[in-house]
mmCIF file of C-alpha atoms in Angstrom:
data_model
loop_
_atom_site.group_PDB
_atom_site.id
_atom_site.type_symbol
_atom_site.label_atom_id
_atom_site.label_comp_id
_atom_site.label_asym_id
_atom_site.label_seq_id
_atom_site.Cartn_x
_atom_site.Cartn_y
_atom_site.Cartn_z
ATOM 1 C CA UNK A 1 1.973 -79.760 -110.336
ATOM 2 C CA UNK A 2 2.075 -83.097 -108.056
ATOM 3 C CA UNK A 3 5.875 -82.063 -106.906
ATOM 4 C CA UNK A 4 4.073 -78.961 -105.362
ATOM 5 C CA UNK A 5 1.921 -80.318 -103.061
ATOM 6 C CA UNK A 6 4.105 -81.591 -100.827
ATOM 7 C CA UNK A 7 3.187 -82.712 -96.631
ATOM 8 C CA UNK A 8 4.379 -79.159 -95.883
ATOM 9 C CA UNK A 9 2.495 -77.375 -98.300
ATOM 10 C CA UNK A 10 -0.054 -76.581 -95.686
ATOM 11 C CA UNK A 11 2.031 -75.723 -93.412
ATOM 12 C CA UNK A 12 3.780 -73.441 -95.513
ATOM 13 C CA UNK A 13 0.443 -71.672 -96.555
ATOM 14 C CA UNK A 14 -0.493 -71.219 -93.076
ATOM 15 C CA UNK A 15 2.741 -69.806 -91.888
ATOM 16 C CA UNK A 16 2.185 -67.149 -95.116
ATOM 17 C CA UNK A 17 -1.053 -66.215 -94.338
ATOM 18 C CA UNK A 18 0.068 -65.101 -91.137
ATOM 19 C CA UNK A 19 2.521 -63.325 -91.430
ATOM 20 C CA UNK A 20 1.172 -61.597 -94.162
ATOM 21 C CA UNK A 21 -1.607 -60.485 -92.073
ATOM 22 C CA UNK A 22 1.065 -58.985 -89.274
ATOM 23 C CA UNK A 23 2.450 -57.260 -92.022
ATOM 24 C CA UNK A 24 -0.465 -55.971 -93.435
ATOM 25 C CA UNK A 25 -1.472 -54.855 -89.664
ATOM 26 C CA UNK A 26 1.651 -52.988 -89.071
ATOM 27 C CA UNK A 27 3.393 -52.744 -91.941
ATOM 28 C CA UNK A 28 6.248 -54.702 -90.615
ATOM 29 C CA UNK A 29 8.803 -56.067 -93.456
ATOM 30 C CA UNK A 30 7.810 -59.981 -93.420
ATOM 31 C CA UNK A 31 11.135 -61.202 -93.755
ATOM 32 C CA UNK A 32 11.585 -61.149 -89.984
ATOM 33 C CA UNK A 33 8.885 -63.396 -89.160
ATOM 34 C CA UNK A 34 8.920 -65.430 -91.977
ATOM 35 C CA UNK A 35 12.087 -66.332 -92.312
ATOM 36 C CA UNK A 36 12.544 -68.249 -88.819
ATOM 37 C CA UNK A 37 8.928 -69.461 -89.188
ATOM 38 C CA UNK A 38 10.258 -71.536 -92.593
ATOM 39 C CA UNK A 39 13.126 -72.431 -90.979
ATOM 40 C CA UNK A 40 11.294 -73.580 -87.516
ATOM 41 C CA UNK A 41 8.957 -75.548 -89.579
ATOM 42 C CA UNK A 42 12.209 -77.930 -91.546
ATOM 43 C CA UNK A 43 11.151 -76.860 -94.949
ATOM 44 C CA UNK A 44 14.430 -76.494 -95.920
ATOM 45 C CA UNK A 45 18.017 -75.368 -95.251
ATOM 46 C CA UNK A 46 18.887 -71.442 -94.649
ATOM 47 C CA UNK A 47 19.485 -71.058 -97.896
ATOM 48 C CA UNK A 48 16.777 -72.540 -99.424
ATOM 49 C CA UNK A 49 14.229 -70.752 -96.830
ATOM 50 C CA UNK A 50 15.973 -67.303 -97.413
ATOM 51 C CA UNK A 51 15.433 -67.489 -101.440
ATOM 52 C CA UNK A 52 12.162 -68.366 -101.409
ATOM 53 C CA UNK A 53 11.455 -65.537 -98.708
ATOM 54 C CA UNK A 54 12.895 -62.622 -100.565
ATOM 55 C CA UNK A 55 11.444 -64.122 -103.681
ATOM 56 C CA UNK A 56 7.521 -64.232 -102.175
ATOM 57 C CA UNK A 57 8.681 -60.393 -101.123
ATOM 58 C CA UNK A 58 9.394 -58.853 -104.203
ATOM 59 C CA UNK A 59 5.677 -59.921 -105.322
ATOM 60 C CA UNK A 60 3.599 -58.931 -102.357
ATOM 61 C CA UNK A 61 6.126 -55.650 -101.604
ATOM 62 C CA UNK A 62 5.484 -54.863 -105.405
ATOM 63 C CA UNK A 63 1.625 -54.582 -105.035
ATOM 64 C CA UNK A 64 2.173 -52.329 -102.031
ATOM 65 C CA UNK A 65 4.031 -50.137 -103.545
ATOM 66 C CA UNK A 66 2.141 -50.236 -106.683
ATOM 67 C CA UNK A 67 -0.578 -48.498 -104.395
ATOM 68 C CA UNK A 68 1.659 -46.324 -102.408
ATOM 69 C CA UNK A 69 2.753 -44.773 -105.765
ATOM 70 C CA UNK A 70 -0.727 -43.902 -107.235
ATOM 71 C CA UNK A 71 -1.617 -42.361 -104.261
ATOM 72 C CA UNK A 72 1.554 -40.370 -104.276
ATOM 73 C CA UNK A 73 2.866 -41.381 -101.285
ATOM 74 C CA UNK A 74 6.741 -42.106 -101.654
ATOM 75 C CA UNK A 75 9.685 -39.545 -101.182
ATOM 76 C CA UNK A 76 11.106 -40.543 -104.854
ATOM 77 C CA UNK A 77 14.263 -38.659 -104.226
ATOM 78 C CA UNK A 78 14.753 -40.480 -101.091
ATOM 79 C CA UNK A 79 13.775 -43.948 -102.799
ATOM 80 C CA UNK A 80 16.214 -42.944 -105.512
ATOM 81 C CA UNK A 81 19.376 -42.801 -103.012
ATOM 82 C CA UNK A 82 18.474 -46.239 -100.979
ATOM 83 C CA UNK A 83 17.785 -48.146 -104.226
ATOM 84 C CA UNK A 84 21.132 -47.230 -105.859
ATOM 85 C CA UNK A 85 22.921 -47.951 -102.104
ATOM 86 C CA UNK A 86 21.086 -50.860 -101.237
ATOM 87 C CA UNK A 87 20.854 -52.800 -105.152
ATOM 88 C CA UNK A 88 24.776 -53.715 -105.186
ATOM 89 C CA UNK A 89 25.192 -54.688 -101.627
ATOM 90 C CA UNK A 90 21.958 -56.904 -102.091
ATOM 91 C CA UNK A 91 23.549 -58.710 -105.308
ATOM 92 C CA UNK A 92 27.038 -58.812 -103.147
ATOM 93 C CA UNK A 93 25.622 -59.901 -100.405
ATOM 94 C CA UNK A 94 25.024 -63.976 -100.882
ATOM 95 C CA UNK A 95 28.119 -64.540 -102.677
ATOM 96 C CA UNK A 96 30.012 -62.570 -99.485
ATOM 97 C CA UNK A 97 28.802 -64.708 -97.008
ATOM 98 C CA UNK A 98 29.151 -67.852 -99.334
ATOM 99 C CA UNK A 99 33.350 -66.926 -99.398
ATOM 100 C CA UNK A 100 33.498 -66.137 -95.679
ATOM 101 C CA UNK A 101 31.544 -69.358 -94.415
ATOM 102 C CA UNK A 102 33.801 -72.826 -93.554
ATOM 103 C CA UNK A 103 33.269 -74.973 -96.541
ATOM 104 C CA UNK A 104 30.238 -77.152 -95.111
ATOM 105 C CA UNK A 105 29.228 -75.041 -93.226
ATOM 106 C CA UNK A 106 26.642 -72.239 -94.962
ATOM 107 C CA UNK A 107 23.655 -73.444 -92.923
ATOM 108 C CA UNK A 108 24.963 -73.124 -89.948
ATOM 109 C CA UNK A 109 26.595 -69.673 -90.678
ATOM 110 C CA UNK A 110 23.478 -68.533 -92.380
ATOM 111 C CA UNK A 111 21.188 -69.556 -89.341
ATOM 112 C CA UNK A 112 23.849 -67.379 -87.049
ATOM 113 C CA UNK A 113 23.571 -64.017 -89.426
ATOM 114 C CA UNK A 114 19.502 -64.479 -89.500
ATOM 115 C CA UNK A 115 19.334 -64.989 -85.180
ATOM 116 C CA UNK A 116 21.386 -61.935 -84.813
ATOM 117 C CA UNK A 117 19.616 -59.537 -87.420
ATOM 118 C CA UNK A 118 16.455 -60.646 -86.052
ATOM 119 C CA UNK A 119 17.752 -59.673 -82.687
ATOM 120 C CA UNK A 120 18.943 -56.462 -84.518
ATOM 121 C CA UNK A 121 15.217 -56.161 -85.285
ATOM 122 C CA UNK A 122 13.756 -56.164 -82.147
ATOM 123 C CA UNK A 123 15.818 -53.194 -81.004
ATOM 124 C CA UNK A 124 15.767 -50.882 -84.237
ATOM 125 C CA UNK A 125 11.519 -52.426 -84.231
ATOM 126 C CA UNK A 126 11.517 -50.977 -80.266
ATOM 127 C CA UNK A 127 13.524 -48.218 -80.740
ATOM 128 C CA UNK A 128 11.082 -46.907 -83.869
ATOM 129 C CA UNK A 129 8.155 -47.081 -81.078
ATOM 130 C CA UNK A 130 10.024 -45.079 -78.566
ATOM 131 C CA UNK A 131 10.833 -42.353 -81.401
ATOM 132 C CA UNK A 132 7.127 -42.492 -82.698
ATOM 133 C CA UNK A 133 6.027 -41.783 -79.208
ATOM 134 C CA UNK A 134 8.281 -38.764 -78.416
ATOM 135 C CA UNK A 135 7.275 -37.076 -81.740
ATOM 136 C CA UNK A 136 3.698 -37.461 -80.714
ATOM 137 C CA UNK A 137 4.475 -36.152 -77.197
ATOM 138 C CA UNK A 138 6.530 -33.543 -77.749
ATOM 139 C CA UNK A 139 3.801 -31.182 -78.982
ATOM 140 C CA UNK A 140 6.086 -29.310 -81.307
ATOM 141 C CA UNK A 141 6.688 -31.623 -84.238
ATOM 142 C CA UNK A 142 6.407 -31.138 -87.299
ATOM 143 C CA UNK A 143 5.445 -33.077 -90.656
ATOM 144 C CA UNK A 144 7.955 -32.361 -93.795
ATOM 145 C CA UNK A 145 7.114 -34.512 -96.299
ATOM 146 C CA UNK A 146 9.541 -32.511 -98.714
ATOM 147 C CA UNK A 147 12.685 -32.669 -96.868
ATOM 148 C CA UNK A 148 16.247 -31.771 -98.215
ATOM 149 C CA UNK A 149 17.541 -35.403 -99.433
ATOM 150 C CA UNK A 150 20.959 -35.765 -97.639
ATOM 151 C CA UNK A 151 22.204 -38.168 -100.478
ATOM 152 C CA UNK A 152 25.300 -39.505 -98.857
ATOM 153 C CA UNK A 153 23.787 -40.622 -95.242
ATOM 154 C CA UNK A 154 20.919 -42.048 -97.183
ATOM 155 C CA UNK A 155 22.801 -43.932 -99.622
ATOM 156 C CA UNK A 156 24.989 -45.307 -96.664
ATOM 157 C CA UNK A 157 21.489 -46.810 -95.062
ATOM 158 C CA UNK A 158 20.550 -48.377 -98.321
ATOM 159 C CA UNK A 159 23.899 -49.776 -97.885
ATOM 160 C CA UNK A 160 23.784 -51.379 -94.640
ATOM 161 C CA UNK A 161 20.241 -52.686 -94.995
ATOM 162 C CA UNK A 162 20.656 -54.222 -98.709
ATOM 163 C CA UNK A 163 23.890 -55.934 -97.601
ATOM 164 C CA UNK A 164 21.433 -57.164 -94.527
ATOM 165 C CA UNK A 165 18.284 -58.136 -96.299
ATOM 166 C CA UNK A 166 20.987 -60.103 -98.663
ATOM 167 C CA UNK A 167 22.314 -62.175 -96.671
ATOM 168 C CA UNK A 168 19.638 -62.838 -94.377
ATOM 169 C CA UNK A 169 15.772 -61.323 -95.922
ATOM 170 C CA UNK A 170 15.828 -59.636 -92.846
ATOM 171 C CA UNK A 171 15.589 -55.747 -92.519
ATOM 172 C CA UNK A 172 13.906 -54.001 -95.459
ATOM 173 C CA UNK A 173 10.936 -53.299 -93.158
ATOM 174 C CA UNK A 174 12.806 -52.628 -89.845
ATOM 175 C CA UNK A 175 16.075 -51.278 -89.689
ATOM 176 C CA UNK A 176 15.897 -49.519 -92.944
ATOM 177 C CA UNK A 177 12.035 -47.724 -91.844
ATOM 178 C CA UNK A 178 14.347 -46.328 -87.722
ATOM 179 C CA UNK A 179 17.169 -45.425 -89.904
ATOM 180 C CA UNK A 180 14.757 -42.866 -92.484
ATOM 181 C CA UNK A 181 12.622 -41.874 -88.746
ATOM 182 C CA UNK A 182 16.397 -40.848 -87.636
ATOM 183 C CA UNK A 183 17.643 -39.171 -91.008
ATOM 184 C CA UNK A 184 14.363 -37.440 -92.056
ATOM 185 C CA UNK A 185 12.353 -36.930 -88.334
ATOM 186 C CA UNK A 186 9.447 -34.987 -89.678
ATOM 187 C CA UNK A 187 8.641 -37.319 -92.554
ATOM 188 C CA UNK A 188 4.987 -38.529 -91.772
ATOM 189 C CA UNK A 189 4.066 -42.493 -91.216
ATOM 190 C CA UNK A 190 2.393 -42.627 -94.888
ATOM 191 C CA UNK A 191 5.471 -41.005 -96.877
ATOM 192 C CA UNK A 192 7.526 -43.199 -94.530
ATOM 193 C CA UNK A 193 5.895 -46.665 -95.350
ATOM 194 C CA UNK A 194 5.324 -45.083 -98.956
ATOM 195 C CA UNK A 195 9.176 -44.738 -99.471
ATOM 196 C CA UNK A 196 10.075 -47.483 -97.722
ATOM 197 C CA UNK A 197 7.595 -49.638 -99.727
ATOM 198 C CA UNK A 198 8.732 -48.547 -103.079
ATOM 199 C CA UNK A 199 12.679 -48.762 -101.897
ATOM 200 C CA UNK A 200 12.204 -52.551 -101.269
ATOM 201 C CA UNK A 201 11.114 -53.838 -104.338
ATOM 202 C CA UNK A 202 14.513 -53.618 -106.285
ATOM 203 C CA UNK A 203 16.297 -54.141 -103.358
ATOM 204 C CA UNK A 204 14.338 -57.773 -102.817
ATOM 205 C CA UNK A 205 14.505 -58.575 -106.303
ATOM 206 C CA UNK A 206 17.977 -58.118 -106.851
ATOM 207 C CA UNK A 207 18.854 -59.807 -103.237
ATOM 208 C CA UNK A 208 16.157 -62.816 -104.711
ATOM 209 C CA UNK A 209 18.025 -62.852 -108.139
ATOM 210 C CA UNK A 210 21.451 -63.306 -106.440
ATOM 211 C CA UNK A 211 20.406 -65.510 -104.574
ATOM 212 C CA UNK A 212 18.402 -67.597 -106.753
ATOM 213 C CA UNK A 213 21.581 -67.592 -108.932
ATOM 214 C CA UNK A 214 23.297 -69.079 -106.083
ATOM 215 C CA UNK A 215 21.113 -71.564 -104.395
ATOM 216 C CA UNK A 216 18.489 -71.471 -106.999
ATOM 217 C CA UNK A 217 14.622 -71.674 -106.306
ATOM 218 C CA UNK A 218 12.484 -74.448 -104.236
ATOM 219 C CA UNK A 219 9.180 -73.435 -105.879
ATOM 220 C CA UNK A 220 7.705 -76.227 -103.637
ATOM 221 C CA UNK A 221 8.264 -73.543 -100.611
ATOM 222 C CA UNK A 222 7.734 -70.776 -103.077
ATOM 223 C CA UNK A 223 4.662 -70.667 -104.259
ATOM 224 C CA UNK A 224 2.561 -71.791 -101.022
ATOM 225 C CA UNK A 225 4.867 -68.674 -99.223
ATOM 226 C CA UNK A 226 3.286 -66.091 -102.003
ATOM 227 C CA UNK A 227 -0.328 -67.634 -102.081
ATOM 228 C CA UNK A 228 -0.890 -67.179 -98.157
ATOM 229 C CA UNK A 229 0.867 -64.296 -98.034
ATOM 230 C CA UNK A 230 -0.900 -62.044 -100.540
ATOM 231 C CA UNK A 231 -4.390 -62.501 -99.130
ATOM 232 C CA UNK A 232 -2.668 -62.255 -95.689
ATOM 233 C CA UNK A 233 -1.553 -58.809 -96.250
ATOM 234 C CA UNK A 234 -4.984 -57.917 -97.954
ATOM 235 C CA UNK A 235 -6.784 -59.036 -95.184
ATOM 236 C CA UNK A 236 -4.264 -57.758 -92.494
ATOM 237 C CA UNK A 237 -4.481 -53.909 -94.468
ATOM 238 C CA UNK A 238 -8.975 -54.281 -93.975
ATOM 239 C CA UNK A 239 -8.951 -55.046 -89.965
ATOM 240 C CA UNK A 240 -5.871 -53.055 -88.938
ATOM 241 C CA UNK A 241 -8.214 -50.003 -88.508
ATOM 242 C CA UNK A 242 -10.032 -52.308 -85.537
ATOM 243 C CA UNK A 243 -7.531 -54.261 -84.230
ATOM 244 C CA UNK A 244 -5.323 -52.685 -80.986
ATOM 245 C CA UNK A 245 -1.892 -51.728 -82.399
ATOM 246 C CA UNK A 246 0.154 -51.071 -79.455
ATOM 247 C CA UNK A 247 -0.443 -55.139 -78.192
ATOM 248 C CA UNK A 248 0.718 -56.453 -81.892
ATOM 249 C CA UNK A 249 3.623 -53.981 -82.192
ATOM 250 C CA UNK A 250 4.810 -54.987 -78.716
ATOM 251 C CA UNK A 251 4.219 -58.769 -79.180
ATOM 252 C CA UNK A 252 6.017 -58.484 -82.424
ATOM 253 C CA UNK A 253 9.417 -57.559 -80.239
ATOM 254 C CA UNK A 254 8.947 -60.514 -77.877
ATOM 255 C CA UNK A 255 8.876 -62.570 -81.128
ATOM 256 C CA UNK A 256 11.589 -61.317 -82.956
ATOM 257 C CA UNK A 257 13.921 -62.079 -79.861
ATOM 258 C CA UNK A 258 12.472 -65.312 -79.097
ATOM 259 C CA UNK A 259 13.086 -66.341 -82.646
ATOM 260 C CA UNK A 260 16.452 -64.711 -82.584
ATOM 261 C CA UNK A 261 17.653 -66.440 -79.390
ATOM 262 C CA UNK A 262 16.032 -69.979 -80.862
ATOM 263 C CA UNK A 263 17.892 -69.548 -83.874
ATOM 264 C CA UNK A 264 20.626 -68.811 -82.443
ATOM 265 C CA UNK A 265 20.647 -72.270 -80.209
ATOM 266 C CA UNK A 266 19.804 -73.965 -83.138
ATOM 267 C CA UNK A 267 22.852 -72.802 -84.977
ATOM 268 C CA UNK A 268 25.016 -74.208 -81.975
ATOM 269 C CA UNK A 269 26.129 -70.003 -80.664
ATOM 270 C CA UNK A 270 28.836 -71.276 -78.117
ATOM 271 C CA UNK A 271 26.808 -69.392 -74.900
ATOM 272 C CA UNK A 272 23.785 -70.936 -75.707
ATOM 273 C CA UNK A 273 23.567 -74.480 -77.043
ATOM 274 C CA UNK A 274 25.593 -76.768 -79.469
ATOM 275 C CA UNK A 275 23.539 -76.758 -82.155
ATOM 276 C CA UNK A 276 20.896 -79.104 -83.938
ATOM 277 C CA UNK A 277 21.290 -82.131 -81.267
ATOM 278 C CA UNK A 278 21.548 -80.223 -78.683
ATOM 279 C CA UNK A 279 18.658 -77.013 -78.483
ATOM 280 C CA UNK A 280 17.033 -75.636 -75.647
ATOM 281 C CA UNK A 281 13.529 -75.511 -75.680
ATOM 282 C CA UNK A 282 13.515 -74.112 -71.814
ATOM 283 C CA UNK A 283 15.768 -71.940 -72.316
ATOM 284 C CA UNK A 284 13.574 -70.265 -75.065
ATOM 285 C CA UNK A 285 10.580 -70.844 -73.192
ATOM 286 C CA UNK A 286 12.253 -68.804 -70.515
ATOM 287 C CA UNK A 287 13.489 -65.849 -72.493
ATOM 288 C CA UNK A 288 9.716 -65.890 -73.898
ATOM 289 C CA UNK A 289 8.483 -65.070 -70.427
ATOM 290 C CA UNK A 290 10.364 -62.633 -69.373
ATOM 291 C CA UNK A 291 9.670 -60.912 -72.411
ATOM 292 C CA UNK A 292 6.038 -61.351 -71.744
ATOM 293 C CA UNK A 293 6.972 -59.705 -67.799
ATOM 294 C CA UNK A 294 9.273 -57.103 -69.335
ATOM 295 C CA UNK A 295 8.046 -55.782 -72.202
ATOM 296 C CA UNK A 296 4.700 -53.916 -70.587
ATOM 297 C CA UNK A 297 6.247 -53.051 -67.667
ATOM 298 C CA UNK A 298 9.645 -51.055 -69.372
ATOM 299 C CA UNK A 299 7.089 -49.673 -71.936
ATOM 300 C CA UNK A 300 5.043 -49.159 -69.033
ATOM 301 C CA UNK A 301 8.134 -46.885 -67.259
ATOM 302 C CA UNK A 302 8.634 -45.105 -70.448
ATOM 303 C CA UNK A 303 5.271 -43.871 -71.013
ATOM 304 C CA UNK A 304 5.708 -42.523 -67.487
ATOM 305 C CA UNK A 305 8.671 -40.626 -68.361
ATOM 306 C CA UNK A 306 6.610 -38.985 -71.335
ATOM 307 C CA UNK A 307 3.698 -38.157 -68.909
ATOM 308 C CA UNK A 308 1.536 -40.569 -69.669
ATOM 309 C CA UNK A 309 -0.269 -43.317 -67.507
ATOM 310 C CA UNK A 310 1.975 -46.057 -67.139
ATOM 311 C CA UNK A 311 -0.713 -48.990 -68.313
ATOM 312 C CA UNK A 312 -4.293 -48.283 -69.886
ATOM 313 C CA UNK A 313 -4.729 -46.795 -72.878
ATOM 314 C CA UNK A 314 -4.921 -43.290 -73.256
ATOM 315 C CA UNK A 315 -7.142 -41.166 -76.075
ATOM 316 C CA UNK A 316 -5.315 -39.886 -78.874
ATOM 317 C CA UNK A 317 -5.977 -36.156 -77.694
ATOM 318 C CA UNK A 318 -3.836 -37.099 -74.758
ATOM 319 C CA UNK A 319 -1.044 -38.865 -76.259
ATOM 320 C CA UNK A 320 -0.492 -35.908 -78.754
ATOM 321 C CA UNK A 321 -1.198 -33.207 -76.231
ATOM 322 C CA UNK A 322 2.000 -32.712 -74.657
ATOM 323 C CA UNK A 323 0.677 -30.861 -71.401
ATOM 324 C CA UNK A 324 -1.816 -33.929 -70.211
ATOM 325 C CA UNK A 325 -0.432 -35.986 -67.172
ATOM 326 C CA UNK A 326 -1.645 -38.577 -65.418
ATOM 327 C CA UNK A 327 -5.000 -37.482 -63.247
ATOM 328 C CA UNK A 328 -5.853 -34.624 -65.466
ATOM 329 C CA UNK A 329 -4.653 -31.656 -67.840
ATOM 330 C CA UNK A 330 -1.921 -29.235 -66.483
ATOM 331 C CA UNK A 331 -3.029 -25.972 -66.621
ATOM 332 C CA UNK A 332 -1.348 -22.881 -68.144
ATOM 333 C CA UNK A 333 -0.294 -20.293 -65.949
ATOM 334 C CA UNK A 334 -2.984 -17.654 -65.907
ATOM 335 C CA UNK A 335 -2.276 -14.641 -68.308
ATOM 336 C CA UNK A 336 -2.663 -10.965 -66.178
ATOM 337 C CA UNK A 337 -4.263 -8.561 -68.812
ATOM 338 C CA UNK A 338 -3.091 -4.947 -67.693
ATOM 339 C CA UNK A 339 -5.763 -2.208 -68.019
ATOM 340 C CA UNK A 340 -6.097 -0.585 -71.493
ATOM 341 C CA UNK A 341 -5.034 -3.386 -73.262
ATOM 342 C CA UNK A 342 -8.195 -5.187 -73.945
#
């Protein structure tokens, strides 16, 4: 047991607990903040940090969907199609980007794929907000928790996101969740997280098993990762009913492209730095503040454009009440009643 407690152990806990709070909060795949948080914190090489990721994943993800399916939650049908897309691109995907990288140069290739899907994250992450908020402010949606599986389009997704969360851990909980909102619009947040839940455990085991088989398994990192993050996402799933979602959901963007953009200069991207020697800490600091400046105030013009107050926060009855505006309720045209008829 002495090998395990290593100076970053700590460390390591800490960054666990964390994030598995965030994801119990918002229900947020971890593999986007975790994986750059390992990686920021030198406990290892891409490789190494990716592995031991997936692998805390498939046991936290497994309780969660251990839950999700007593309760009845997932779309099985829907599960079915992304597991049997997503499982062989997840085993295919390590020992594709192992071929394709310069011989020497994994790390650096790896650290590349991971600062661009996390960018990737932050869009499909902003993009899911945007849709959740036009369903709720349209006034005419619907919830269909039984919809007609379209087996081909959902296969495809399970696809893309196993060959992502492969390669990088990143995407089971972000890009895979916009690309079900898209296919199946009137599925409701619990069958979504449900389905999604129960999808991702085969996926991250078989993208942990290939890539155990590959790089095998720093249990050093390991088993830290899984003991902070299990109580994390306990503790995260008991205070997300009190804690303000909109400011977590938000932040969470402005730290998926901060970390994208960092790892990104770390890895040497020509346009932004020249690698480990050479980072930018301004540069990130920079990006960070503008995100801090941007983020409320766009989010700020699109709540405008669905008719609500640009900051504040607005009641529930308003947000889902399509005719409320800013200042007050718009009222219906008055309805003549001709004599005779009542």
């Amino acid at each position: 047991m002495g090998h395990l407690l290593t100076t970053t152990f700590p460390a390591v806990l800490a960054a666990g607990f964390l994030v598995g709070v965030v994801v119990g909060l918002t229900g947020m795949g971890g593999g986007a903040l975790m994986t750059p948080a390992l990686i920021f914190l030198g406990v290892g090489d891409a490789a190494t940090v990716v592995t031991a990721d997936l692998t805390a994943a498939a046991v936290y993800k497994t309780g969660g969907a251990l839950v999700h399916r007593r309760e009845g939650s997932p779309n099985m049908a829907m599960a079915k199609w992304l597991v049997i897309g997503s499982v062989p691109m997840a085993l295919l995907g390590p020992y594709l980007i192992n071929s394709l990288a310069p011989p020497g140069d994994l790390d650096r290739t790896l650290k590349l794929c991971i600062g661009f899907a996390l960018l990737f994250a932050a869009v499909t992450y902003a993009l899911r907000l945007y849709v959740n908020l036009l369903r709720m402010r349209s006034g005419n949606h619907t919830d269909d928790d039984t919809p007609t599986v379209r087996p081909l389009p959902t296969l495809l997704v399970g696809a893309v996101g196993g060959l992502l969360v492969g390669i990088t851990s990143v995407g089971s909980g972000s890009v895979i969740m916009i690309a079900l909102l898209m296919l199946y619009p009137g599925l409701s947040a619990v069958r979504l997280v449900g389905t999604d839940l129960v999808q991702a455990v085969p996926l991250v085991l078989a993208a942990a098993i290939s890539n155990i088989a590959l790089h095998g398994l720093d249990w050093a990192v390991t088993i830290p990762l899984i003991a902070g993050s299990l109580p994390g996402t306990i503790l995260g799933s008991l205070i997300a009913p009190r804690v303000p979602q909109s400011i977590i959901r938000r932040g969470i963007v402005v730290v998926l492209t901060m970390s994208g953009v960092a790892l990104l200069d770390k890895a040497g991207w020509a346009p932004l730095g020249a690698g480990e020697d050479d980072t930018h800490p301004l540069l990130i600091g920079l990006v960070g503040v503008a995100m801090l400046a941007l983020v409320p105030l766009v989010w700020g013009v699109v709540r405008r454009t669905t008719g609500l107050p640009m900051f504040g926060s607005p009641t529930v009855a308003q947000v889902e009440n399509p005719s409320y505006r800013p200042g007050g309720w718009r009222v219906a045209p008055a309805t003549t009643i001709k004599p005779g008829t009542g």
